[in-house]
XYZ file of C-alpha atoms in Angstrom:
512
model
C 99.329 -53.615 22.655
C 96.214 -52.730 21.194
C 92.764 -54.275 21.776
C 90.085 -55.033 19.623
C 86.256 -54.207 20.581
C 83.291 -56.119 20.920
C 82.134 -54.737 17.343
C 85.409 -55.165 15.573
C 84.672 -56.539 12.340
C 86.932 -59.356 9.834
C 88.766 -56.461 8.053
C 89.312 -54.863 11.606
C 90.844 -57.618 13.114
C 92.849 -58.820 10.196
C 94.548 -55.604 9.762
C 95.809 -55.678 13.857
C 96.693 -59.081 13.458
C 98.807 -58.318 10.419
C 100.398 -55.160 12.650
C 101.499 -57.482 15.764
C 103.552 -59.847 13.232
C 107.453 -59.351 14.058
C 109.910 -61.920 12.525
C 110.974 -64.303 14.622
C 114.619 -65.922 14.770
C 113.016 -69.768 14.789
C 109.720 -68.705 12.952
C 111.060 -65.814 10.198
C 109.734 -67.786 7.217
C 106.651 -68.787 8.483
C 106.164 -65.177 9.805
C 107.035 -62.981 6.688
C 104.975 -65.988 4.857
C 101.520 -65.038 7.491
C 102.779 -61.413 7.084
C 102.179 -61.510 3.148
C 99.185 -63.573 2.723
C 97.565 -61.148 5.785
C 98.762 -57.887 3.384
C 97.615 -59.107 0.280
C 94.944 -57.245 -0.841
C 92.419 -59.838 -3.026
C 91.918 -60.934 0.885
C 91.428 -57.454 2.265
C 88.475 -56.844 -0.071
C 87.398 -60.156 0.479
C 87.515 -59.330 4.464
C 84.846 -56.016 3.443
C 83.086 -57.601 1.057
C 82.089 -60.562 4.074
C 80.912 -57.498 6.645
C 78.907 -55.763 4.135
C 77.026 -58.783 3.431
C 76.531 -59.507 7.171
C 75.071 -56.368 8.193
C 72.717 -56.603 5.076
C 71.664 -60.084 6.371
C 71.379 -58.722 9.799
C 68.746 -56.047 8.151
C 66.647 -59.047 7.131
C 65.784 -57.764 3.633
C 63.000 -58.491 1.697
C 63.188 -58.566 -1.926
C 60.600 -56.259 -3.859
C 59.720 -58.386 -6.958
C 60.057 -61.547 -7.232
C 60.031 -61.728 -11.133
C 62.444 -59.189 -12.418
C 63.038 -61.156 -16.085
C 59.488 -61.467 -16.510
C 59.073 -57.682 -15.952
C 62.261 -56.824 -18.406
C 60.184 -59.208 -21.197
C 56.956 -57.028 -21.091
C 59.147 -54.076 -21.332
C 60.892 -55.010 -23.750
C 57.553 -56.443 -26.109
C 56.384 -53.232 -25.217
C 59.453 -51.084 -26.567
C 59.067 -53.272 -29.727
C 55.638 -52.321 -30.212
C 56.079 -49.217 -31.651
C 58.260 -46.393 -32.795
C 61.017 -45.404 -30.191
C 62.856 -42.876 -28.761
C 66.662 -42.969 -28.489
C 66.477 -43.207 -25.053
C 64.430 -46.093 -25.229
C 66.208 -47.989 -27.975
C 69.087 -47.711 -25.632
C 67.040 -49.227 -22.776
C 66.164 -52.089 -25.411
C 69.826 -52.757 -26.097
C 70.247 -53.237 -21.712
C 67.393 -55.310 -21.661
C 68.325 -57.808 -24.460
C 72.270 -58.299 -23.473
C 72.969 -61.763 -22.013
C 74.464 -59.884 -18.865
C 71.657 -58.156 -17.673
C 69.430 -61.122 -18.147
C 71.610 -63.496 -16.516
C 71.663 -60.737 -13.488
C 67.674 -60.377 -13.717
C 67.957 -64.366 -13.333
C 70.175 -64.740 -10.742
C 68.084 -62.514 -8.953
C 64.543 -63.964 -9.256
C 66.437 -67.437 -8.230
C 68.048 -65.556 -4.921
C 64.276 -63.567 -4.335
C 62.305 -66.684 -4.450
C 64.740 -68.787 -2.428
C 64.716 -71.194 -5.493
C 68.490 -72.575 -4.394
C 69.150 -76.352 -4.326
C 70.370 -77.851 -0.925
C 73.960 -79.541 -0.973
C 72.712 -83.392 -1.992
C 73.750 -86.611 -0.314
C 76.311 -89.323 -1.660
C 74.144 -91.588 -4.123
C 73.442 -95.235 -2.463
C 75.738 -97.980 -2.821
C 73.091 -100.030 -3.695
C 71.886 -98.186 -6.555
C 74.529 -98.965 -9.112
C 73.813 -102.781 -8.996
C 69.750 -102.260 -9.711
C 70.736 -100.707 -12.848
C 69.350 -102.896 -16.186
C 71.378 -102.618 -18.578
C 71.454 -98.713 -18.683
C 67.302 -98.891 -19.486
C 66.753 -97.394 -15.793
C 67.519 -93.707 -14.789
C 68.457 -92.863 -11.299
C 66.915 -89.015 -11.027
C 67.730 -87.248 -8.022
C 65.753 -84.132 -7.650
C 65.151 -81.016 -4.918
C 61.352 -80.331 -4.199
C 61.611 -78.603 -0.806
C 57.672 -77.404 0.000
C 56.916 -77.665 -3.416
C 55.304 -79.798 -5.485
C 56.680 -81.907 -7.964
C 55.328 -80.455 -10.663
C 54.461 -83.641 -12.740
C 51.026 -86.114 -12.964
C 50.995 -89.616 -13.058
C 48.411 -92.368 -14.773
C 48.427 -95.765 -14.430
C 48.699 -97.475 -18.248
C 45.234 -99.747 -18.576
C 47.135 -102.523 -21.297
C 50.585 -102.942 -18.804
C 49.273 -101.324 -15.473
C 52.587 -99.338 -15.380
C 52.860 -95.615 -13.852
C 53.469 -93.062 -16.375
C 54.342 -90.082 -15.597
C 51.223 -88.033 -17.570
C 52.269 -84.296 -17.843
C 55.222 -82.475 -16.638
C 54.107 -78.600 -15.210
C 55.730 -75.794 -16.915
C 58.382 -74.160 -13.880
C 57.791 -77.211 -11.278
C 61.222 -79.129 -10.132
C 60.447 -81.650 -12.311
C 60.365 -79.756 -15.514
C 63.846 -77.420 -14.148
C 65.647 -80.504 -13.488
C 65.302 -81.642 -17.429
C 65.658 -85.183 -16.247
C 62.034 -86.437 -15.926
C 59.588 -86.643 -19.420
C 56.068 -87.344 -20.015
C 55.803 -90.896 -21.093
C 58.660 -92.069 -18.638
C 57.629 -95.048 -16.515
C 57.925 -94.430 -12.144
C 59.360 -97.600 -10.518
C 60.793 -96.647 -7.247
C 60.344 -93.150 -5.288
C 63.083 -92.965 -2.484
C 63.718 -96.763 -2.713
C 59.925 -97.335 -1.827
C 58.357 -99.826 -4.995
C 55.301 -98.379 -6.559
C 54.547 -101.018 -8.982
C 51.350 -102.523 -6.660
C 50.350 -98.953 -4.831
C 47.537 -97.430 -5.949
C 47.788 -93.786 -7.541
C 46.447 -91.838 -4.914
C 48.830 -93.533 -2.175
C 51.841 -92.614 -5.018
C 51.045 -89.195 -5.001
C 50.789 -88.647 -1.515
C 54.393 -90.586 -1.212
C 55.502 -87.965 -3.468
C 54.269 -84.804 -2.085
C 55.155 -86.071 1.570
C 58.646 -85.720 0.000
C 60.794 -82.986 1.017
C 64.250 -81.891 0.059
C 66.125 -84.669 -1.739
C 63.568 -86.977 -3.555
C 65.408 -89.525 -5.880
C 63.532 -91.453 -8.608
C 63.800 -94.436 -9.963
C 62.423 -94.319 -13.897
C 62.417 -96.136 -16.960
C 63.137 -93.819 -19.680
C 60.242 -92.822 -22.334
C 61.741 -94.358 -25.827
C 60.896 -90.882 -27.115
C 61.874 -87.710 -24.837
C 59.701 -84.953 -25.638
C 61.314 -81.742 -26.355
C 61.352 -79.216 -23.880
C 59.028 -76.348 -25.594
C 59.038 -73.066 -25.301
C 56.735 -71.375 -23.451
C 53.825 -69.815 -25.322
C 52.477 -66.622 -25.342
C 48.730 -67.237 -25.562
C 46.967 -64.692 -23.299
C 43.484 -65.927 -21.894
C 40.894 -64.163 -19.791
C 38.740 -66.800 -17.558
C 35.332 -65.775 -17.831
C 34.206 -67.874 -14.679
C 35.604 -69.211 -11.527
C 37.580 -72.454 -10.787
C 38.231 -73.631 -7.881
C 40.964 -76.943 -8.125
C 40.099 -78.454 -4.804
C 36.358 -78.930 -5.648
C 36.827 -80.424 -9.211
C 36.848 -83.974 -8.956
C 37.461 -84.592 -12.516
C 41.363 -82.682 -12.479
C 43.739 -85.408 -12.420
C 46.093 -83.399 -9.587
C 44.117 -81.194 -7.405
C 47.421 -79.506 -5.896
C 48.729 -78.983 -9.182
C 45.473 -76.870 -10.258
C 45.279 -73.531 -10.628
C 43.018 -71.366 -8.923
C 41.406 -68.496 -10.611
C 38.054 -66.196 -10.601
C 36.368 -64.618 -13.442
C 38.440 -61.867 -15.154
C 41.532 -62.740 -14.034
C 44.496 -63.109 -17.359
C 46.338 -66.468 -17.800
C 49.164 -67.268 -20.013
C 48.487 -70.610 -21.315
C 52.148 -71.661 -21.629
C 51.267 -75.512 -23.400
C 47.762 -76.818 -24.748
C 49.307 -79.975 -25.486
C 46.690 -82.006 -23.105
C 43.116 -81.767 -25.118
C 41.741 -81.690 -21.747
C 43.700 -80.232 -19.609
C 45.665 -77.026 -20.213
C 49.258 -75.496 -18.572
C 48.479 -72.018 -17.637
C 49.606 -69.376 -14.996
C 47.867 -65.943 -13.845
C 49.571 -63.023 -15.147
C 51.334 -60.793 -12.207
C 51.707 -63.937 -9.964
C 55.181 -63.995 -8.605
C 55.020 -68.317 -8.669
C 57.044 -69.114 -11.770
C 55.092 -72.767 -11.488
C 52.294 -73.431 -14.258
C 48.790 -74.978 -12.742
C 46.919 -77.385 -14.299
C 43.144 -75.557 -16.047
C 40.531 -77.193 -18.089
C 40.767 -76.745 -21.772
C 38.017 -74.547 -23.257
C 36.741 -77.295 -25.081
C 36.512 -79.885 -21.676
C 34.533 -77.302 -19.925
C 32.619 -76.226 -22.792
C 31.693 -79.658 -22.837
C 30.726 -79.538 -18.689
C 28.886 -76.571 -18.801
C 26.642 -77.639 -21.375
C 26.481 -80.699 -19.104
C 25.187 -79.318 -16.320
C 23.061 -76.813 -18.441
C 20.910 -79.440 -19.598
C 20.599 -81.164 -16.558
C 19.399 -78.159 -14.749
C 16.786 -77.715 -17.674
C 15.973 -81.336 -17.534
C 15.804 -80.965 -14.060
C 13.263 -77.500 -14.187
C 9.619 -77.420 -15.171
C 9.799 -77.734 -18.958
C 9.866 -73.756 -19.411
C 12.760 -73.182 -19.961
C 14.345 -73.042 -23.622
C 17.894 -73.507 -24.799
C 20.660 -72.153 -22.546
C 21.909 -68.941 -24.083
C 25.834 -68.506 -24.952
C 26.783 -67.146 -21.654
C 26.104 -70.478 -19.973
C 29.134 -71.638 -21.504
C 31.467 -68.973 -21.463
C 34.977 -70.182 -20.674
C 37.905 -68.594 -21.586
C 38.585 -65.337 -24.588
C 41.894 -65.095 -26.231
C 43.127 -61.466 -25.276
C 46.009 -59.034 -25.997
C 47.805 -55.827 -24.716
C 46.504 -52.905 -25.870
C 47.687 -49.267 -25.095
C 46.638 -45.984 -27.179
C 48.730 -44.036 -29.237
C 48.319 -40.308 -30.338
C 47.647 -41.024 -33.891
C 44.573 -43.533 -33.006
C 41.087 -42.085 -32.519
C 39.767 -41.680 -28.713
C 38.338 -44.377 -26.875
C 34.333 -44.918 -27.163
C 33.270 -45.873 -23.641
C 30.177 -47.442 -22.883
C 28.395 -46.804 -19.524
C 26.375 -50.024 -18.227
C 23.820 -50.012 -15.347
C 21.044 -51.403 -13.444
C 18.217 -50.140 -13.430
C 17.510 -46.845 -11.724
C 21.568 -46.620 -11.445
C 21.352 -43.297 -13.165
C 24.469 -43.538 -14.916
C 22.900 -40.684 -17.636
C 23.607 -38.046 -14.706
C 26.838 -39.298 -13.942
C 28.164 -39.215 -17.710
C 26.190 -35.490 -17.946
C 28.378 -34.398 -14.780
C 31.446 -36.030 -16.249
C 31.111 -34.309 -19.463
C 29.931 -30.869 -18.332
C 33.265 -30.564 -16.588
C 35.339 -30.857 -19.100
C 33.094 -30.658 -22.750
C 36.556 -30.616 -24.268
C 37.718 -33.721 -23.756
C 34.471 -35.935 -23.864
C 31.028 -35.822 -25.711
C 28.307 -37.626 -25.782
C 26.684 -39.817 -29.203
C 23.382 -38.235 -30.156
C 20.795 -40.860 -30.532
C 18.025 -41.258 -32.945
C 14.324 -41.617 -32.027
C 11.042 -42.010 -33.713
C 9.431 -39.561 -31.540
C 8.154 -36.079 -32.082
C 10.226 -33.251 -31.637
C 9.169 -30.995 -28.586
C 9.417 -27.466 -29.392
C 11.911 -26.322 -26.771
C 14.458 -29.128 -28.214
C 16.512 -28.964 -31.751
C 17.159 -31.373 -34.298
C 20.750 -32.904 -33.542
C 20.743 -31.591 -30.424
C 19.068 -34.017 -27.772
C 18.371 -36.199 -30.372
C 18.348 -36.811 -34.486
C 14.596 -37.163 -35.198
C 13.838 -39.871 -38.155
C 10.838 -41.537 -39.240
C 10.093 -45.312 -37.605
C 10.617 -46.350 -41.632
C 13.547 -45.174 -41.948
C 14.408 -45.847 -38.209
C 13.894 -49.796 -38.713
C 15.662 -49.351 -41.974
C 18.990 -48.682 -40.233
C 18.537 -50.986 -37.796
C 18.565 -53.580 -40.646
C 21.530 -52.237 -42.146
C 23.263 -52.573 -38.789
C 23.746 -48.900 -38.213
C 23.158 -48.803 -34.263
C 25.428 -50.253 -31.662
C 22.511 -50.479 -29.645
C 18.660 -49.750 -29.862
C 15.072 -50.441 -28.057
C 11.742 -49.305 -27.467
C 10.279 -47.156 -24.695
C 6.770 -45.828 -24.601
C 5.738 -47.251 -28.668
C 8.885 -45.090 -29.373
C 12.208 -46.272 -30.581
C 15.423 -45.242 -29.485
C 19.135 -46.257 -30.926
C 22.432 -45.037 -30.966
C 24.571 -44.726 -34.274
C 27.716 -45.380 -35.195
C 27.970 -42.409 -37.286
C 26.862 -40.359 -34.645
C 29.749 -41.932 -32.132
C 32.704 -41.646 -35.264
C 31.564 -37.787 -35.529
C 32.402 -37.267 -31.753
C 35.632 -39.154 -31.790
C 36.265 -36.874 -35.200
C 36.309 -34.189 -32.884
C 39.188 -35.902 -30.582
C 36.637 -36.394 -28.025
C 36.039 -39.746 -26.090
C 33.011 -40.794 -26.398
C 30.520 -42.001 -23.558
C 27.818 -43.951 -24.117
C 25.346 -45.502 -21.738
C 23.012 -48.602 -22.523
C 20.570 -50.292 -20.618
C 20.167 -53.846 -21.156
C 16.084 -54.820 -21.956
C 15.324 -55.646 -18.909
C 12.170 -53.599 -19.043
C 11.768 -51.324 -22.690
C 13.361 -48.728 -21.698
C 15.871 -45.953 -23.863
C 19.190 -45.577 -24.278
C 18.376 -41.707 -24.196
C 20.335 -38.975 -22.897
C 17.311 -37.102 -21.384
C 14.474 -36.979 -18.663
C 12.469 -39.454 -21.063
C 13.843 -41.959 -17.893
C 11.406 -41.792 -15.125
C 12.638 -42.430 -11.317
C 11.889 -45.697 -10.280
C 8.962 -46.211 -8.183
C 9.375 -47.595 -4.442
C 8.054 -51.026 -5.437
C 10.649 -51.023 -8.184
C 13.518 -51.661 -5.742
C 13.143 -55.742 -5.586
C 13.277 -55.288 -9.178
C 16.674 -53.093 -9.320
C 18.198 -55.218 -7.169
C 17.303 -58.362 -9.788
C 18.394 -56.039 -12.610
C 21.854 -55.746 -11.150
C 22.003 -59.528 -10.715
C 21.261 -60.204 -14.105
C 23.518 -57.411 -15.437
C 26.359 -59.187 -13.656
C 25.256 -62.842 -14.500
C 24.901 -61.991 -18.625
C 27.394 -59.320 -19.353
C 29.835 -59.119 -16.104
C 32.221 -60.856 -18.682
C 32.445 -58.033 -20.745
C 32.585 -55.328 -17.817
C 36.573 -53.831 -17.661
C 35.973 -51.467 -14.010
C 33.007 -51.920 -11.987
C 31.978 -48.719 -10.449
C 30.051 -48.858 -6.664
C 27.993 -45.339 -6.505
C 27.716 -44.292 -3.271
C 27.270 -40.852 -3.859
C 27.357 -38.359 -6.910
C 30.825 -36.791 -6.013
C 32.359 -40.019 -5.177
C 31.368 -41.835 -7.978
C 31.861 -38.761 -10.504
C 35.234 -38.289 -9.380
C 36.047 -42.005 -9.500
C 34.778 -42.507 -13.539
C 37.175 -39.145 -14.447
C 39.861 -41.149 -13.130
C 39.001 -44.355 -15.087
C 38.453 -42.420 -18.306
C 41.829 -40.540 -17.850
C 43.512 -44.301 -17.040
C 42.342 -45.537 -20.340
C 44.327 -42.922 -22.400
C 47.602 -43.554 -20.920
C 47.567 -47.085 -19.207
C 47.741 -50.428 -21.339
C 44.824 -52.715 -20.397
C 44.008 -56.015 -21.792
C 41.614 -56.446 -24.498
C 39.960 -59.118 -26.965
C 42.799 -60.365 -29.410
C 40.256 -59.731 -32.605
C 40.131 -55.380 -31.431
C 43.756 -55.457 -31.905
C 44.548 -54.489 -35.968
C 47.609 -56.326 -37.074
């Protein structure tokens, strides 16, 4: 008789088994009944089917996204952006059938472990608190996470109302709670005398199977859809040291640069958002623009208030919150990018651009400025520089000709935006560098730029503080130099990034 081994698997053993079957004189019906369930092959398959999941569960597999139908939705707004191939209208038609989005689905819901728990019976008890079909019974499955919904307590009837519901939280997949929608009971424990903070801690101390007790809202808000509203935080917030967020867990954590899609501004004061490339499908709770427009202006004037009287009115960047932003990626028929080079002072980004360029004078150029100095003999007129007269210099700087401008040595210096269009008429990109007024100095692409002295270094190290502190909002890459190489060979790969790679920029550069 044959014997099975120690690693026989289901399919193995139900094939022998089905082998050793002989009819029986007592037993031949319930024999050749074994014999043909055993043979049939939907159960074969099904045998196979059980192994080959086992030994993938045995390789403890991770998954390698954890948002496959948010990935397929940029693709697919990024097909629709512009002209296609066949090949890629084909890939559009995959993308959009029901199928493969119920697949990409399925998935995210199997990668993030997102799968309810089998629920207990409902309470006897239950059906005889109903009133009169006014009070929902929710049952809902929170595991480790939040709830996903605020609560307030209403000042004219001191009920609990729930206050918000956050986009992706178990409370907003479960449909069944609503903003507006009174809290009586949470897992049979009365809330009407507790206090809010003891409520929400009763509620996140929930795990698993949380049931509600909840007088409907007389009007359910409809679920919306999410937006598509694309901001980029132009200062740090950190949730757990706000005291004014009504739900420090549900907060949001973010530093300055990073992209959020505001997915509801219903709340004046308090926005729905999540960071862009986070794998948590959950929205956090942000302030609006407006509510911390309103803060930082705050605590603006109190620090003036609170200075020695020098001071004058805080400047725009003390209240920069938020900017509204879009993809953008180049295409061939759009002129090349104009980059502009920022530094500290004595940062010597002139020599890096010079490097950049002289290795490949194809592909990049730099805008000739305009100065009201004299010429020197050894240098050419639209060469190093296009020399005008400080009449006709201040002229154009009325008229709004220069990007950029200042004054070094009783001499001006400005770049034009003629100038940069005839460079990018050329299909070059254009590099620019500027050098914010810290002292006068030129935005010049010669050795009118002295070395810094030794005692300038305190003040280089200021410059770069204040660099950071006014215009670090409007910085894309920042670029450490520790050496010349290094540092060349790390802006040729930014500049050849920016021709091929889609980055995110204000929502007003983008032409509709």
């Amino acid at each position: 008789m044959p014997v099975l081994t120690a690693g026989a698997g289901l399919h193995e053993t139900l094939a022998l088994l089905t082998s050793q079957l002989r009819p029986d004189a007592n037993h031949q019906e319930d024999m050749v009944f074994l014999q043909n369930v055993f043979s049939e092959k939907s159960l074969g398959y099904l045998m196979k089917i059980h192994e080959k999941l086992r030994q993938y569960e045995k390789q403890s597999p991770a998954p390698v996204l954890h948002s496959a139908a948010n990935l397929a939705e940029d693709v697919v707004e990024e097909l629709q952006s512009g002209p296609m191939s066949s090949e890629e209208k084909e890939l559009l038609h995959l993308l959009t059938s029901p199928h493969l989005k119920a697949v990409l689905s399925v998935h995210d819901t199997v990668a993030q472990k997102n799968f309810d728990p089998v629920l207990p019976p409902m309470p006897d008890d239950f059906e005889d608190e109903l009133e009169e079909e006014s009070v929902k019974i929710v049952r809902l499955v929170k595991n480790k996470e939040p709830l996903g919904a605020t609560i307030r307590r209403d000042d004219a009837t001191g009920s609990v109302i729930v206050a918000r519901i956050m986009r992706g939280g178990a409370a907003d997949r479960s449909g069944l709670v609503h903003v507006g929608d009174e809290l009586r009971e949470v897992n049979g424990v009365s809330i009407i005398h507790k206090k809010p903070d003891e409520i929400s801690q009763l509620l996140s101390q929930s795990q698993g199977s949380i049931t509600l007790k909840i007088i409907p809202a007389i009007k359910e808000e409809d679920r919306l859809r999410e937006s598509k509203v694309y901001m980029r935080a132009l200062f740090d917030y950190i949730p757990l040291e706000d005291k004014a967020t009504p739900c420090q867990e549900a907060g949001l954590p973010f530093k300055r640069g990073d992209i959020l899609q505001v997915v509801t501004q219903d709340d004046p004061t308090w926005w729905q958002a999540k960071r862009v490339g986070d794998s948590n499908l959950r929205a956090g709770l942000i302030p609006s623009k407006h509510f911390q427009e309103r803060r930082s202006f705050r605590l603006s004037r109190k620090d003036r208030q609170g200075s020695s009287g020098e001071g004058s009115e805080a400047g725009d960047s003390d209240y920069l919150t938020y900017e509204e932003v879009s993809r953008y990626q180049q295409r061939g028929h759009e002129r090349p990018r104009l980059v502009v080079l920022i530094g500290s002072l004595g940062a010597r980004i002139n020599e890096l651009k010079q490097k950049v360029i002289a290795e490949n004078p194809h592909r990049y150029a730099v805008a000739v400025p305009h100065t009201t100095r004299p010429k020197k003999p050894q240098e050419k007129e639209g060469v190093e520089y296009h020399f005008v007269a400080k009449q006709q210099f201040d002229a154009d700087v009325l008229n709004n000709k220069f990007i950029e401008h200042g004054e070094y040595k009783e001499n001006q210096y400005g770049t034009s935006i003629e100038a940069i269009r005839s460079v990018q008429a050329k299909n070059k990109m254009c590099l620019v560098d500027v050098q914010p007024e810290r002292r006068k100095t030129p935005s010049c692409n010669n050795d009118d730029y002295a070395d810094p002295s030794d005692e300038d270094l305190q003040e280089m190290r200021q410059s770069a503080i204040q660099i950071d502190h006014q215009y670090g909002h409007l910085v894309d890459r920042v670029l450490i130099k520790e050496d010349s190489a290094s540092a060349c060979s790390e802006l040729r790969g930014i500049l050849e990034r920016l021709e091929r790679e889609t980055f995110w920029v204000p929502l007003g550069w983008v032409r509709t």
